[in-house]
């Protein structure tokens, strides 16, 4: 399968479809990335905090070494974790991801969240009662370091993740580089119509994370809504003779949203990329749009009182 690309605001191209790697266990992700490359994936979404970059990197190395792909055929993203926001930690943390992945440059580096956490220790620093400890580093200062990383040649493109409109505005006001993307949760229950409209007006593409509703998120509880099993989605899938996952992925592609479903299961990896041989009708897209219900699965309510928690505005 040949995956089409989207051209970013700096002229670079990103495959509109890629593989997510959050929760992919170190013992399974190397095979998953190899399987993915074998069937046409070229875009991989990683992060330092996922704890599996070395194992993703092992697969990349193996598939370059065996001649299946070249480095320049691949699009590799990583993200700056919340405990590395201060000026002096940004570039060292980016370099740590490069070392983990075995790469000398990233295609894309994102600020993972606008909130900074207490630096210098655990990735999830907590007090005795389990409350996450914060830093007050301004994400604008982190952004200026990401800009530096571009001029150092460590990364081709830079962007944001989990930023709301007001936070993007601050980046546009104080930065020199316009972020190429804002990676946010996006699926029919939270279709992000307003954020997409606003972002496109600034030439910022949206990347949809948790496009399948993140059923393996660690805090999922029995009885929580299951997007992949929603009878309305299943009915649409049956109509097109496709799987619910394929409908949810195709939905984003038809809205020109970059989409990064995670899988470590070979059959899912292979079927999730089979989304370039059919079209959802305009009417079908409208029906999918109509499921929007502010249905956020990743709200990080435990850090709601952080001054940069992004989900307290309309979008
Ligand atoms: N920037 C950010 O803050 C965030 C970024 N992300 C990124 O987005 C990626 C995707 O989001 P994520 O939250 O992982 O969740 P997804 O919505 O991609 O769902 C992943 C789950 O769906 C299952 N699955 C995959 N394909 C199928 C299929 N065809 N049929 C049935 N089940 C399927 C997977 O199981 P299996 O593995 O067995 O196939 C896994 O349990 C992440 O992995 C990460 O890279 C995600 C959250 C936050
Ligand atoms: C999955 C992820 O990227 C989180 C929770 O930050």
Short mmCIF file of C-alpha atoms and ligand atoms in Angstrom, two decimals:
data_model
loop_
_atom_site.label_atom_id
_atom_site.label_comp_id
_atom_site.label_asym_id
_atom_site.label_seq_id
_atom_site.Cartn_x
_atom_site.Cartn_y
_atom_site.Cartn_z
CA UNK A 1 0.00 0.00 0.00
CA UNK A 2 1.24 3.47 -0.91
CA UNK A 3 0.11 6.02 1.69
CA UNK A 4 -0.56 9.56 0.37
CA UNK A 5 1.21 12.49 2.01
CA UNK A 6 0.09 15.87 3.27
CA UNK A 7 2.30 18.89 2.65
CA UNK A 8 3.07 20.78 5.85
CA UNK A 9 3.40 24.57 6.15
CA UNK A 10 7.19 24.30 5.73
CA UNK A 11 6.93 22.31 2.50
CA UNK A 12 7.85 18.97 4.08
CA UNK A 13 5.61 15.97 3.49
CA UNK A 14 4.09 13.69 6.10
CA UNK A 15 2.27 10.42 5.32
CA UNK A 16 -1.37 11.05 6.26
CA UNK A 17 -1.45 7.69 8.05
CA UNK A 18 1.04 6.27 10.54
CA UNK A 19 1.48 3.84 13.42
CA UNK A 20 0.98 4.85 17.06
CA UNK A 21 3.28 3.28 19.66
CA UNK A 22 1.86 4.29 23.07
CA UNK A 23 1.32 1.16 25.22
CA UNK A 24 3.12 -1.01 22.67
CA UNK A 25 5.24 -3.16 24.95
CA UNK A 26 8.98 -3.17 24.34
CA UNK A 27 8.72 -6.92 23.71
CA UNK A 28 6.10 -6.50 20.96
CA UNK A 29 6.83 -3.18 19.30
CA UNK A 30 9.90 -4.23 17.29
CA UNK A 31 7.91 -6.89 15.46
CA UNK A 32 4.94 -4.53 15.09
CA UNK A 33 7.06 -1.82 13.44
CA UNK A 34 8.68 -4.39 11.14
CA UNK A 35 5.26 -5.78 10.15
CA UNK A 36 4.06 -2.23 9.59
CA UNK A 37 6.99 -1.30 7.36
CA UNK A 38 6.49 -4.53 5.41
CA UNK A 39 2.93 -3.58 4.51
CA UNK A 40 3.58 0.07 3.65
CA UNK A 41 3.66 2.15 6.87
CA UNK A 42 6.32 4.85 6.71
CA UNK A 43 5.20 7.16 9.55
CA UNK A 44 5.76 6.25 13.20
CA UNK A 45 4.53 8.20 16.19
CA UNK A 46 6.84 7.84 19.19
CA UNK A 47 7.55 9.60 22.49
CA UNK A 48 10.22 9.43 25.14
CA UNK A 49 7.59 8.76 27.79
CA UNK A 50 6.29 5.65 25.97
CA UNK A 51 9.40 3.88 27.22
CA UNK A 52 9.88 1.89 24.02
CA UNK A 53 11.90 4.08 21.66
CA UNK A 54 14.93 1.74 21.65
CA UNK A 55 12.71 -1.14 20.52
CA UNK A 56 11.08 1.02 17.82
CA UNK A 57 14.56 2.04 16.74
CA UNK A 58 15.66 -1.61 16.52
CA UNK A 59 12.93 -2.27 13.95
CA UNK A 60 13.82 0.83 11.95
CA UNK A 61 17.46 -0.24 11.87
CA UNK A 62 16.58 -3.79 10.84
CA UNK A 63 14.36 -2.63 7.98
CA UNK A 64 16.96 -0.15 6.74
CA UNK A 65 19.71 -2.78 7.03
CA UNK A 66 17.70 -5.37 5.08
CA UNK A 67 17.09 -2.83 2.30
CA UNK A 68 13.29 -2.57 2.65
CA UNK A 69 13.42 1.20 3.29
CA UNK A 70 15.84 4.09 3.45
CA UNK A 71 15.92 6.59 6.29
CA UNK A 72 14.55 9.29 3.98
CA UNK A 73 11.51 7.13 3.19
CA UNK A 74 10.51 7.20 6.86
CA UNK A 75 8.78 9.89 8.91
CA UNK A 76 9.62 9.58 12.60
CA UNK A 77 7.99 11.71 15.29
CA UNK A 78 8.92 12.00 18.96
CA UNK A 79 7.75 14.25 21.76
CA UNK A 80 9.22 16.35 24.56
CA UNK A 81 7.96 15.03 27.90
CA UNK A 82 6.55 17.30 30.60
CA UNK A 83 9.53 16.93 32.94
CA UNK A 84 11.94 18.37 30.35
CA UNK A 85 10.31 21.71 29.51
CA UNK A 86 12.96 24.06 30.83
CA UNK A 87 15.37 25.62 28.38
CA UNK A 88 18.39 23.59 29.42
CA UNK A 89 16.61 20.22 29.19
CA UNK A 90 14.85 20.45 25.81
CA UNK A 91 17.73 19.69 23.46
CA UNK A 92 19.30 17.02 25.72
CA UNK A 93 15.90 15.30 25.89
CA UNK A 94 15.50 15.44 22.12
CA UNK A 95 19.00 13.96 21.81
CA UNK A 96 18.02 11.18 24.19
CA UNK A 97 15.13 10.28 21.88
CA UNK A 98 17.51 10.33 18.90
CA UNK A 99 19.89 7.99 20.70
CA UNK A 100 17.00 5.72 21.73
CA UNK A 101 15.72 5.55 18.17
CA UNK A 102 19.19 5.22 16.65
CA UNK A 103 18.62 8.25 14.41
CA UNK A 104 20.60 11.39 13.66
CA UNK A 105 17.51 13.49 13.01
CA UNK A 106 13.78 13.36 13.69
CA UNK A 107 11.21 14.32 11.09
CA UNK A 108 8.97 15.89 13.72
CA UNK A 109 9.31 16.85 17.38
CA UNK A 110 6.29 17.90 19.41
CA UNK A 111 5.78 19.46 22.81
CA UNK A 112 3.80 16.54 24.26
CA UNK A 113 1.62 18.64 26.60
CA UNK A 114 1.55 22.34 27.51
CA UNK A 115 1.93 21.47 31.23
CA UNK A 116 5.37 21.16 32.77
CA UNK A 117 5.97 18.68 35.61
CA UNK A 118 8.65 18.88 38.30
CA UNK A 119 12.03 18.32 36.68
CA UNK A 120 15.05 16.25 37.58
CA UNK A 121 13.46 12.99 38.66
CA UNK A 122 10.60 10.67 37.78
CA UNK A 123 8.59 11.18 34.59
CA UNK A 124 5.47 11.27 36.78
CA UNK A 125 6.73 13.10 39.90
CA UNK A 126 4.32 12.76 42.79
CA UNK A 127 4.03 13.84 46.40
CA UNK A 128 3.32 11.36 49.20
CA UNK A 129 -0.43 11.53 48.49
CA UNK A 130 0.06 10.68 44.81
CA UNK A 131 -0.55 14.22 43.56
CA UNK A 132 1.48 15.04 40.42
CA UNK A 133 4.06 17.77 41.06
CA UNK A 134 4.26 20.65 38.60
CA UNK A 135 6.80 23.07 37.19
CA UNK A 136 5.76 26.51 36.07
CA UNK A 137 7.94 26.54 32.94
CA UNK A 138 6.22 28.45 30.16
CA UNK A 139 5.76 26.25 27.07
CA UNK A 140 6.72 29.28 24.95
CA UNK A 141 10.27 28.95 26.34
CA UNK A 142 10.27 25.25 25.41
CA UNK A 143 9.07 26.17 21.93
CA UNK A 144 11.99 28.56 21.39
CA UNK A 145 14.33 25.64 22.15
CA UNK A 146 12.51 23.45 19.62
CA UNK A 147 13.16 26.23 17.09
CA UNK A 148 16.84 26.00 18.00
CA UNK A 149 16.78 22.24 17.42
CA UNK A 150 15.60 22.90 13.85
CA UNK A 151 18.57 25.16 13.16
CA UNK A 152 20.88 22.56 14.71
CA UNK A 153 19.56 20.01 12.20
CA UNK A 154 18.26 17.68 14.91
CA UNK A 155 14.69 17.84 13.60
CA UNK A 156 13.06 18.81 10.29
CA UNK A 157 9.71 20.02 11.60
CA UNK A 158 8.31 21.02 14.99
CA UNK A 159 4.82 21.06 16.39
CA UNK A 160 2.52 20.84 19.36
CA UNK A 161 0.35 18.26 21.04
CA UNK A 162 -2.65 18.82 23.32
CA UNK A 163 -2.57 22.61 22.89
CA UNK A 164 -5.81 24.60 22.88
CA UNK A 165 -6.47 27.61 20.65
CA UNK A 166 -5.30 30.21 23.18
CA UNK A 167 -2.07 28.28 23.76
CA UNK A 168 -1.43 28.01 20.01
CA UNK A 169 -2.03 31.76 19.76
CA UNK A 170 0.71 32.38 22.32
CA UNK A 171 3.13 30.21 20.31
CA UNK A 172 2.27 32.12 17.12
CA UNK A 173 2.74 35.42 18.93
CA UNK A 174 6.15 34.64 20.47
CA UNK A 175 7.71 32.10 18.08
CA UNK A 176 9.30 32.49 14.69
CA UNK A 177 8.28 29.08 13.34
CA UNK A 178 4.62 28.19 12.84
CA UNK A 179 3.98 24.70 14.29
CA UNK A 180 3.34 22.21 11.46
CA UNK A 181 0.77 20.26 13.45
CA UNK A 182 -1.13 20.04 16.71
CA UNK A 183 -1.62 16.41 17.65
CA UNK A 184 -4.85 15.99 19.60
CA UNK A 185 -7.42 13.38 20.48
CA UNK A 186 -9.82 13.08 17.56
CA UNK A 187 -12.57 10.61 16.54
CA UNK A 188 -16.31 10.82 15.91
CA UNK A 189 -17.14 11.34 19.62
CA UNK A 190 -14.71 14.33 19.72
CA UNK A 191 -14.37 15.43 16.13
CA UNK A 192 -12.53 18.69 16.90
CA UNK A 193 -14.37 20.59 14.15
CA UNK A 194 -13.67 24.01 15.66
CA UNK A 195 -10.03 23.34 16.46
CA UNK A 196 -9.53 21.99 12.93
CA UNK A 197 -11.12 25.08 11.36
CA UNK A 198 -9.04 27.40 13.47
CA UNK A 199 -5.80 25.45 12.93
CA UNK A 200 -6.21 25.26 9.16
CA UNK A 201 -6.73 29.04 9.13
CA UNK A 202 -3.19 29.24 10.57
CA UNK A 203 -1.79 26.57 8.24
CA UNK A 204 -1.47 24.06 11.08
CA UNK A 205 -2.53 20.48 10.30
CA UNK A 206 -4.29 18.37 12.88
CA UNK A 207 -3.03 14.91 13.73
CA UNK A 208 -5.67 12.63 15.26
CA UNK A 209 -4.55 10.55 18.20
CA UNK A 210 -6.65 7.77 19.75
CA UNK A 211 -8.64 7.59 16.49
CA UNK A 212 -10.11 4.22 17.55
CA UNK A 213 -11.11 5.48 20.99
CA UNK A 214 -8.02 4.13 22.74
CA UNK A 215 -9.70 0.99 24.12
CA UNK A 216 -6.41 -0.11 25.77
CA UNK A 217 -5.92 3.16 27.70
CA UNK A 218 -4.84 2.20 31.22
CA UNK A 219 -7.75 3.94 32.97
CA UNK A 220 -10.51 2.33 30.86
CA UNK A 221 -13.33 1.00 33.05
CA UNK A 222 -15.91 -1.69 32.32
CA UNK A 223 -18.98 0.04 30.95
CA UNK A 224 -17.07 2.94 29.36
CA UNK A 225 -18.25 3.61 25.79
CA UNK A 226 -16.40 1.52 23.18
CA UNK A 227 -16.12 3.47 19.94
CA UNK A 228 -15.09 0.40 17.91
CA UNK A 229 -18.21 -1.42 19.09
CA UNK A 230 -20.66 1.45 18.73
CA UNK A 231 -23.60 -0.11 16.82
CA UNK A 232 -23.84 3.01 14.63
CA UNK A 233 -20.19 2.67 13.58
CA UNK A 234 -20.54 -1.10 13.15
CA UNK A 235 -23.57 -0.52 10.88
CA UNK A 236 -21.61 1.90 8.67
CA UNK A 237 -18.73 -0.58 8.51
CA UNK A 238 -21.07 -3.36 7.40
CA UNK A 239 -22.50 -1.12 4.70
CA UNK A 240 -19.02 -0.58 3.22
CA UNK A 241 -17.87 -4.13 3.91
CA UNK A 242 -15.05 -2.67 6.01
CA UNK A 243 -14.09 -2.98 9.69
CA UNK A 244 -15.12 -0.33 12.22
CA UNK A 245 -11.42 0.59 12.57
CA UNK A 246 -11.14 1.15 8.82
CA UNK A 247 -14.17 3.47 8.91
CA UNK A 248 -12.72 5.47 11.83
CA UNK A 249 -9.36 5.79 10.05
CA UNK A 250 -10.87 6.65 6.65
CA UNK A 251 -13.07 9.28 8.36
CA UNK A 252 -9.96 11.25 9.34
CA UNK A 253 -8.23 10.82 5.99
CA UNK A 254 -11.25 12.23 4.15
CA UNK A 255 -11.19 15.29 6.43
CA UNK A 256 -7.48 15.71 5.58
CA UNK A 257 -6.55 14.90 9.18
CA UNK A 258 -3.34 12.92 9.75
CA UNK A 259 -4.16 9.74 11.68
CA UNK A 260 -1.99 7.40 13.79
CA UNK A 261 -3.85 4.30 15.08
CA UNK A 262 -1.81 2.08 17.40
CA UNK A 263 -1.58 -1.66 16.99
CA UNK A 264 0.78 -4.46 17.85
CA UNK A 265 -1.45 -7.14 16.33
CA UNK A 266 -0.32 -8.13 12.86
CA UNK A 267 -3.81 -8.63 11.42
CA UNK A 268 -4.91 -5.20 12.71
CA UNK A 269 -1.70 -3.54 11.46
CA UNK A 270 -2.38 -4.99 8.04
CA UNK A 271 -6.06 -4.16 7.85
CA UNK A 272 -5.77 -0.65 9.30
CA UNK A 273 -3.73 0.48 6.29
CA UNK A 274 -6.35 -0.85 3.83
CA UNK A 275 -8.16 2.46 3.74
CA UNK A 276 -7.16 3.88 0.37
CA UNK A 277 -9.49 1.80 -1.83
CA UNK A 278 -12.88 3.20 -0.83
CA UNK A 279 -14.68 6.46 -0.11
CA UNK A 280 -17.18 7.27 2.59
CA UNK A 281 -19.97 9.28 0.94
CA UNK A 282 -20.63 12.90 1.96
CA UNK A 283 -23.75 11.67 3.67
CA UNK A 284 -21.74 9.00 5.53
CA UNK A 285 -19.24 11.65 6.64
CA UNK A 286 -22.12 13.82 7.93
CA UNK A 287 -23.50 10.89 9.89
CA UNK A 288 -20.08 10.25 11.46
CA UNK A 289 -19.77 13.99 12.24
CA UNK A 290 -23.11 13.83 14.02
CA UNK A 291 -21.74 11.46 16.72
CA UNK A 292 -19.75 14.35 18.24
CA UNK A 293 -20.55 14.51 21.97
CA UNK A 294 -17.48 15.99 23.69
CA UNK A 295 -16.50 12.37 24.28
CA UNK A 296 -12.92 12.79 25.42
CA UNK A 297 -11.10 9.63 26.58
CA UNK A 298 -7.80 11.36 27.54
CA UNK A 299 -8.70 14.26 29.81
CA UNK A 300 -5.87 14.01 32.35
CA UNK A 301 -8.27 15.23 35.03
CA UNK A 302 -5.67 14.45 37.69
CA UNK A 303 -3.73 17.55 36.59
CA UNK A 304 -6.78 19.74 35.97
CA UNK A 305 -5.48 22.36 38.39
CA UNK A 306 -2.27 22.91 36.39
CA UNK A 307 -2.28 26.44 35.01
CA UNK A 308 -1.66 25.12 31.51
CA UNK A 309 -4.15 22.20 31.55
CA UNK A 310 -5.60 22.63 28.05
CA UNK A 311 -9.15 21.38 28.33
CA UNK A 312 -10.86 24.22 30.18
CA UNK A 313 -11.69 26.28 27.09
CA UNK A 314 -14.23 25.67 24.33
CA UNK A 315 -11.50 24.31 22.04
N1 LIG B 1 0.07 13.20 21.94
C1 LIG B 1 -0.57 12.53 22.87
O1 LIG B 1 -0.73 13.00 24.00
C2 LIG B 1 -1.10 11.19 22.56
C3 LIG B 1 -0.66 10.52 21.47
N2 LIG B 1 -1.16 9.28 21.15
C4 LIG B 1 -0.62 8.60 19.95
O2 LIG B 1 -1.71 8.13 19.16
C5 LIG B 1 -1.61 6.71 19.03
C6 LIG B 1 -2.99 6.08 18.90
O3 LIG B 1 -3.79 6.31 20.04
P1 LIG B 1 -4.07 5.21 21.17
O4 LIG B 1 -4.50 5.97 22.37
O5 LIG B 1 -2.94 4.28 21.27
O6 LIG B 1 -5.36 4.42 20.71
P2 LIG B 1 -6.07 3.93 19.36
O7 LIG B 1 -7.34 4.67 19.25
O8 LIG B 1 -5.13 3.90 18.23
O9 LIG B 1 -6.46 2.42 19.80
C7 LIG B 1 -5.49 1.45 20.01
C8 LIG B 1 -6.22 0.16 20.44
O10 LIG B 1 -7.04 -0.28 19.37
C9 LIG B 1 -6.74 -1.66 19.08
N3 LIG B 1 -6.88 -1.84 17.64
C10 LIG B 1 -6.05 -1.37 16.68
N4 LIG B 1 -6.50 -1.72 15.46
C11 LIG B 1 -7.64 -2.42 15.66
C12 LIG B 1 -8.54 -3.05 14.79
N5 LIG B 1 -8.37 -3.02 13.47
N6 LIG B 1 -9.60 -3.69 15.34
C13 LIG B 1 -9.78 -3.72 16.68
N7 LIG B 1 -8.94 -3.15 17.55
C14 LIG B 1 -7.88 -2.49 17.05
C15 LIG B 1 -5.34 -1.86 19.57
O11 LIG B 1 -5.12 -3.22 19.90
P3 LIG B 1 -3.93 -4.05 19.19
O12 LIG B 1 -2.64 -3.36 19.53
O13 LIG B 1 -4.04 -5.42 19.74
O14 LIG B 1 -4.24 -4.01 17.72
C16 LIG B 1 -5.32 -1.00 20.81
O15 LIG B 1 -5.91 -1.67 21.88
C17 LIG B 1 -0.84 6.31 20.28
O16 LIG B 1 -0.36 5.00 20.23
C18 LIG B 1 0.22 7.38 20.33
O17 LIG B 1 1.22 7.15 19.37
C19 LIG B 1 -2.16 8.73 21.90
C20 LIG B 1 -2.63 9.35 23.03
C21 LIG B 1 -2.10 10.62 23.48
C1 LIG B 2 -0.45 8.66 25.64
C2 LIG B 2 0.15 9.94 25.83
O1 LIG B 2 0.79 10.41 24.94
C3 LIG B 2 -0.06 10.61 27.06
C4 LIG B 2 -0.98 10.06 28.05
O2 LIG B 2 0.52 11.63 27.27
#
